[in-house]
Amino acid sequence: TMFARVVAIISDVCEGHKKEVAVLFVLTSILSRVVYRSWQSNSSGEEKGECKRKQSTSTAPVTAPAGYIETIRNVASPNAPFFLLEMRLKTARQIFRVNVPLSGGLYVVSNPDAAREILKDVSCDKPIEIYKPFQSVTGDPGIFTRSTYDKMWTSVRKSTAHSFSSTQVQRMNRICTEHTEMWLTDRVQSSVNKFGSFVFDPSEEMTQLTFRSIMESAFEYTSNEQDFETFSHNVEVSLKEFAIKEGGNPFRFLYKRFDPSYYRALQSSKIAQEFVRKVLNTYRNGNDPKRSDATTLVKIICDNKSLTENQKITELYTFMLAGFDTTGYTLSSTLILLAKHPEVQRKLQRELLTLEPVERSKSKYLKCVINESMRLLPVAATGSYRKASRDFTFPDEGGGEIVIPKNAVVAMPFYVQNRDPANFAEPNLFIPERWETNYDKVKGAAIQFAYGARNCPGQSLAMAELYSTIPKILSEYKLELEKEGKLDYFLTLKYVGAKLRASRLESSS
C-alpha cells in the first residue's frame, strides 16, 4: 500500500506520465541512496577518523522535515523560494540540509556571514549538477555555467569587464534614460492627456523598456516589439524545461523524452539562439544606424578571436538574458510596492521634488526604497549555489558548531535570507525606514548580488537604471494599485497580472 501510494505521488511529479516511469523513478531514488550510503560506509579509515574527531566538537546541520519526493516536487517548481523559507522556519536553523539525492548533500544557508564566507572563497566553484542544464538553453558552456578554473571563463570575464567601466555605464544609462523619456511621452503622457490616466502592467512595460534599452546600449541593436516577444517567449519555454524541471529534479532525464514539452523547449532554445545570431550579424555587418564607437559588450565579444561562433552566441545570449528581465522586474516590483504603500510613495515624491532633476538620483529616501524593495522581493530569489571546497564550520543556534562538509552543494537563497526573522525585524513588511538607521548593519544582513569572483558583472548598470528610471516616473506621476496580481517565481521573482494606474502628479503639472 505504501509503495502504491509513493508511485501515485511520483506519477503526479512526473506530470502524468506512465506509471512504469514513476516506478523507475522510485527504484532509482532508492538505489541512489543505497549506493551513496554504501560509499559513505566504505570510506577510508583516515576519513572516518577525521569525521570522528570533528563530531566530538561539532555536529551536522539538522535536516528539513520534507522528504525526498516533497522536496524535489517543490524545488523543481515555482514554489522553490517559498518552500525553502518554510523549511528554514520549521527547522528553526539558518543552516540546514534538505532531502535531495545529490552526492555530498544539499545544504541551505540563510546566515549572511556564512553565505559571504562561502561566496568569497574562490575555491568554491559552481556545482555542475545545478548549472549544466542552462547550457541546453544557451547552446554551449558560457560565463554563467563555466567553472571558475576554466581559462575561457577568466578570459571572457576580464575582457567583458571593460564594457561595464564607469564611463560605459554612464553612456549606457544615458541611453536607458532616453528610452524612459520616450516611454513616458509615447505611452504614459499620451494616455493621460486623452483619458486622464494610464493603466498598465508594470512587469510587461518595465521588461520591454529595459529590453529596448539594453539591446541598444550593450548590443547596438535597435529592437522592436516582435523581437521582445520572440526572445522572451522562447527563453521562458526553454528555461522552464532545462533550468527548473531538469535543474531541480535529478531524475527528469529518465522520462523527459516521453514529454512533448521537452521537444518544445529544444525548439524554443534554437529560436532564441537564432535571434541572438541575428543581433551579432547585424552588428558585424554594420546594419544598425545607431552603431557606436564605444567599447560595447557586443564589440568585445565579436572581436574575441579565442571564441568560436557558437561560443559568441552563448556569451551574448547569457548577457542578454541577465540584462533585461532582472532589472525590469526589479523596477516593476518597486513601482508596485510604492503603489501598495501610498504613504511611502508620497514621502519619496516630496523629497524628489525638493531636488533639481539632475540630483534626484541621489535622493537618500530613494536609496532606502530601492534597497528595501530588493530585500523584500529579490529578483534572483533562489540566489547562488556553490560546491564546498572544504569543510565549513559555523556556530549553531542550538549551541556548539555545525559543519557543512567538503563537496556538499550549498544553496544561498536571497529570498530566504532577506525574510529570515533572525536577520530582520518584521521581515515580511515593506519598511524603507529600516535603512535610515544602522545602515551598515542592515546592509550586512541583505545580499542583493552574489559576492566574490562570480558576482554580477552588470550590477553597476542595473543600479544606475533603477536610480534614474524611478525618479523620472515618480516626479511626474502618482501610481495607484488597480489590481495586485500575484507573486510568482520562475527564475525571477515578480508580480504577474498586476495593474497600476498612473495619473499626473498635481505638483508636477
mmCIF file of N, CA and C in Angstrom, residues 364-423:
data_model
loop_
_atom_site.group_PDB
_atom_site.id
_atom_site.type_symbol
_atom_site.label_atom_id
_atom_site.label_comp_id
_atom_site.label_asym_id
_atom_site.label_seq_id
_atom_site.Cartn_x
_atom_site.Cartn_y
_atom_site.Cartn_z
ATOM 1 N N LYS A 364 18.222 60.400 -0.755
ATOM 2 C CA LYS A 364 18.519 59.447 0.322
ATOM 3 C C LYS A 364 17.360 58.474 0.532
ATOM 4 N N TYR A 365 16.144 59.000 0.452
ATOM 5 C CA TYR A 365 14.998 58.113 0.675
ATOM 6 C C TYR A 365 14.801 57.169 -0.510
ATOM 7 N N LEU A 366 15.156 57.604 -1.707
ATOM 8 C CA LEU A 366 15.118 56.730 -2.878
ATOM 9 C C LEU A 366 16.020 55.518 -2.645
ATOM 10 N N LYS A 367 17.186 55.767 -2.078
ATOM 11 C CA LYS A 367 18.115 54.684 -1.767
ATOM 12 C C LYS A 367 17.481 53.694 -0.797
ATOM 13 N N CYS A 368 16.787 54.209 0.204
ATOM 14 C CA CYS A 368 16.106 53.337 1.174
ATOM 15 C C CYS A 368 15.015 52.509 0.500
ATOM 16 N N VAL A 369 14.242 53.144 -0.383
ATOM 17 C CA VAL A 369 13.145 52.463 -1.073
ATOM 18 C C VAL A 369 13.677 51.341 -1.959
ATOM 19 N N ILE A 370 14.705 51.630 -2.738
ATOM 20 C CA ILE A 370 15.253 50.614 -3.642
ATOM 21 C C ILE A 370 15.868 49.462 -2.860
ATOM 22 N N ASN A 371 16.621 49.778 -1.817
ATOM 23 C CA ASN A 371 17.219 48.715 -1.007
ATOM 24 C C ASN A 371 16.159 47.828 -0.358
ATOM 25 N N GLU A 372 15.088 48.446 0.131
ATOM 26 C CA GLU A 372 14.033 47.679 0.784
ATOM 27 C C GLU A 372 13.257 46.840 -0.223
ATOM 28 N N SER A 373 13.046 47.371 -1.408
ATOM 29 C CA SER A 373 12.373 46.613 -2.458
ATOM 30 C C SER A 373 13.203 45.387 -2.854
ATOM 31 N N MET A 374 14.505 45.575 -3.001
ATOM 32 C CA MET A 374 15.383 44.465 -3.385
ATOM 33 C C MET A 374 15.532 43.455 -2.241
ATOM 34 N N ARG A 375 15.390 43.907 -1.014
ATOM 35 C CA ARG A 375 15.420 42.972 0.118
ATOM 36 C C ARG A 375 14.158 42.129 0.146
ATOM 37 N N LEU A 376 13.015 42.787 0.062
ATOM 38 C CA LEU A 376 11.735 42.102 0.200
ATOM 39 C C LEU A 376 11.423 41.205 -0.993
ATOM 40 N N LEU A 377 11.746 41.685 -2.193
ATOM 41 C CA LEU A 377 11.447 40.947 -3.419
ATOM 42 C C LEU A 377 12.715 40.800 -4.270
ATOM 43 N N PRO A 378 13.685 40.016 -3.801
ATOM 44 C CA PRO A 378 14.912 39.841 -4.581
ATOM 45 C C PRO A 378 14.617 39.100 -5.878
ATOM 46 N N VAL A 379 14.964 39.696 -6.986
ATOM 47 C CA VAL A 379 14.583 39.115 -8.273
ATOM 48 C C VAL A 379 15.216 37.739 -8.459
ATOM 49 N N ALA A 380 16.470 37.569 -8.014
ATOM 50 C CA ALA A 380 17.126 36.256 -8.041
ATOM 51 C C ALA A 380 16.839 35.557 -6.715
ATOM 52 N N ALA A 381 15.608 35.110 -6.548
ATOM 53 C CA ALA A 381 15.129 34.660 -5.239
ATOM 54 C C ALA A 381 15.887 33.463 -4.691
ATOM 55 N N THR A 382 16.286 32.530 -5.566
ATOM 56 C CA THR A 382 16.988 31.341 -5.069
ATOM 57 C C THR A 382 18.491 31.563 -4.967
ATOM 58 N N GLY A 383 18.946 32.761 -5.318
ATOM 59 C CA GLY A 383 20.325 33.153 -5.056
ATOM 60 C C GLY A 383 21.364 32.351 -5.806
ATOM 61 N N SER A 384 22.431 31.983 -5.101
ATOM 62 C CA SER A 384 23.576 31.317 -5.707
ATOM 63 C C SER A 384 23.818 29.951 -5.078
ATOM 64 N N TYR A 385 24.471 29.094 -5.866
ATOM 65 C CA TYR A 385 24.871 27.765 -5.389
ATOM 66 C C TYR A 385 26.384 27.634 -5.527
ATOM 67 N N ARG A 386 26.997 26.945 -4.562
ATOM 68 C CA ARG A 386 28.429 26.669 -4.631
ATOM 69 C C ARG A 386 28.689 25.247 -4.153
ATOM 70 N N LYS A 387 29.787 24.672 -4.645
ATOM 71 C CA LYS A 387 30.266 23.381 -4.178
ATOM 72 C C LYS A 387 31.326 23.645 -3.119
ATOM 73 N N ALA A 388 31.099 23.144 -1.904
ATOM 74 C CA ALA A 388 32.038 23.385 -0.809
ATOM 75 C C ALA A 388 33.387 22.736 -1.125
ATOM 76 N N SER A 389 34.438 23.539 -1.134
ATOM 77 C CA SER A 389 35.777 23.041 -1.453
ATOM 78 C C SER A 389 36.494 22.498 -0.220
ATOM 79 N N ARG A 390 35.877 22.693 0.938
ATOM 80 C CA ARG A 390 36.446 22.238 2.211
ATOM 81 C C ARG A 390 35.314 22.156 3.225
ATOM 82 N N ASP A 391 35.616 21.642 4.394
ATOM 83 C CA ASP A 391 34.634 21.673 5.470
ATOM 84 C C ASP A 391 34.482 23.107 5.969
ATOM 85 N N PHE A 392 33.247 23.563 6.090
ATOM 86 C CA PHE A 392 32.958 24.895 6.642
ATOM 87 C C PHE A 392 32.308 24.716 8.006
ATOM 88 N N THR A 393 32.849 25.374 9.012
ATOM 89 C CA THR A 393 32.327 25.278 10.371
ATOM 90 C C THR A 393 31.732 26.610 10.798
ATOM 91 N N PHE A 394 30.483 26.555 11.291
ATOM 92 C CA PHE A 394 29.782 27.771 11.706
ATOM 93 C C PHE A 394 29.090 27.534 13.048
ATOM 94 N N PRO A 395 28.808 28.623 13.797
ATOM 95 C CA PRO A 395 28.052 28.477 15.049
ATOM 96 C C PRO A 395 26.642 27.984 14.762
ATOM 97 N N ASP A 396 26.111 27.189 15.692
ATOM 98 C CA ASP A 396 24.765 26.660 15.561
ATOM 99 C C ASP A 396 23.852 27.352 16.565
ATOM 100 N N GLU A 397 22.634 27.690 16.145
ATOM 101 C CA GLU A 397 21.701 28.348 17.062
ATOM 102 C C GLU A 397 21.393 27.492 18.285
ATOM 103 N N GLY A 398 21.507 26.172 18.115
ATOM 104 C CA GLY A 398 21.229 25.290 19.226
ATOM 105 C C GLY A 398 22.395 25.105 20.166
ATOM 106 N N GLY A 399 23.499 25.804 19.898
ATOM 107 C CA GLY A 399 24.697 25.662 20.713
ATOM 108 C C GLY A 399 25.737 24.822 19.995
ATOM 109 N N GLY A 400 26.999 25.070 20.272
ATOM 110 C CA GLY A 400 28.065 24.339 19.613
ATOM 111 C C GLY A 400 28.312 24.811 18.203
ATOM 112 N N GLU A 401 28.790 23.908 17.364
ATOM 113 C CA GLU A 401 29.108 24.243 15.976
ATOM 114 C C GLU A 401 28.537 23.196 15.041
ATOM 115 N N ILE A 402 28.321 23.605 13.793
ATOM 116 C CA ILE A 402 27.865 22.675 12.765
ATOM 117 C C ILE A 402 28.831 22.733 11.599
ATOM 118 N N VAL A 403 28.895 21.639 10.849
ATOM 119 C CA VAL A 403 29.832 21.535 9.732
ATOM 120 C C VAL A 403 29.080 21.283 8.434
ATOM 121 N N ILE A 404 29.362 22.107 7.429
ATOM 122 C CA ILE A 404 28.951 21.809 6.058
ATOM 123 C C ILE A 404 30.139 21.084 5.433
ATOM 124 N N PRO A 405 29.983 19.810 5.071
ATOM 125 C CA PRO A 405 31.141 19.025 4.652
ATOM 126 C C PRO A 405 31.650 19.365 3.244
ATOM 127 N N LYS A 406 32.893 19.051 3.035
ATOM 128 C CA LYS A 406 33.504 19.229 1.723
ATOM 129 C C LYS A 406 32.700 18.459 0.675
ATOM 130 N N ASN A 407 32.560 19.064 -0.510
ATOM 131 C CA ASN A 407 31.838 18.508 -1.662
ATOM 132 C C ASN A 407 30.316 18.622 -1.544
ATOM 133 N N ALA A 408 29.823 19.223 -0.474
ATOM 134 C CA ALA A 408 28.382 19.466 -0.382
ATOM 135 C C ALA A 408 27.996 20.590 -1.338
ATOM 136 N N VAL A 409 26.776 20.550 -1.856
ATOM 137 C CA VAL A 409 26.232 21.656 -2.639
ATOM 138 C C VAL A 409 25.545 22.603 -1.659
ATOM 139 N N VAL A 410 25.905 23.874 -1.725
ATOM 140 C CA VAL A 410 25.378 24.862 -0.784
ATOM 141 C C VAL A 410 24.500 25.866 -1.530
ATOM 142 N N ALA A 411 23.249 25.982 -1.100
ATOM 143 C CA ALA A 411 22.321 26.961 -1.672
ATOM 144 C C ALA A 411 22.225 28.160 -0.732
ATOM 145 N N MET A 412 22.313 29.354 -1.310
ATOM 146 C CA MET A 412 22.208 30.585 -0.525
ATOM 147 C C MET A 412 21.103 31.452 -1.118
ATOM 148 N N PRO A 413 19.843 31.070 -0.854
ATOM 149 C CA PRO A 413 18.694 31.771 -1.452
ATOM 150 C C PRO A 413 18.469 33.145 -0.836
ATOM 151 N N PHE A 414 18.508 34.177 -1.662
ATOM 152 C CA PHE A 414 18.344 35.545 -1.166
ATOM 153 C C PHE A 414 16.967 35.754 -0.542
ATOM 154 N N TYR A 415 15.947 35.115 -1.099
ATOM 155 C CA TYR A 415 14.591 35.290 -0.574
ATOM 156 C C TYR A 415 14.510 34.801 0.872
ATOM 157 N N VAL A 416 15.145 33.671 1.145
ATOM 158 C CA VAL A 416 15.126 33.107 2.496
ATOM 159 C C VAL A 416 15.925 34.000 3.444
ATOM 160 N N GLN A 417 17.109 34.388 3.009
ATOM 161 C CA GLN A 417 17.960 35.209 3.861
ATOM 162 C C GLN A 417 17.317 36.558 4.168
ATOM 163 N N ASN A 418 16.710 37.168 3.153
ATOM 164 C CA ASN A 418 16.153 38.513 3.324
ATOM 165 C C ASN A 418 14.830 38.534 4.085
ATOM 166 N N ARG A 419 14.223 37.359 4.271
ATOM 167 C CA ARG A 419 12.985 37.275 5.062
ATOM 168 C C ARG A 419 13.186 36.443 6.333
ATOM 169 N N ASP A 420 14.425 36.253 6.687
ATOM 170 C CA ASP A 420 14.749 35.490 7.886
ATOM 171 C C ASP A 420 14.561 36.380 9.113
ATOM 172 N N PRO A 421 13.704 35.984 10.053
ATOM 173 C CA PRO A 421 13.479 36.823 11.243
ATOM 174 C C PRO A 421 14.726 37.010 12.100
ATOM 175 N N ALA A 422 15.725 36.158 11.926
ATOM 176 C CA ALA A 422 16.978 36.345 12.656
ATOM 177 C C ALA A 422 17.805 37.473 12.054
ATOM 178 N N ASN A 423 17.505 37.836 10.809
ATOM 179 C CA ASN A 423 18.264 38.890 10.125
ATOM 180 C C ASN A 423 17.539 40.232 10.140
#
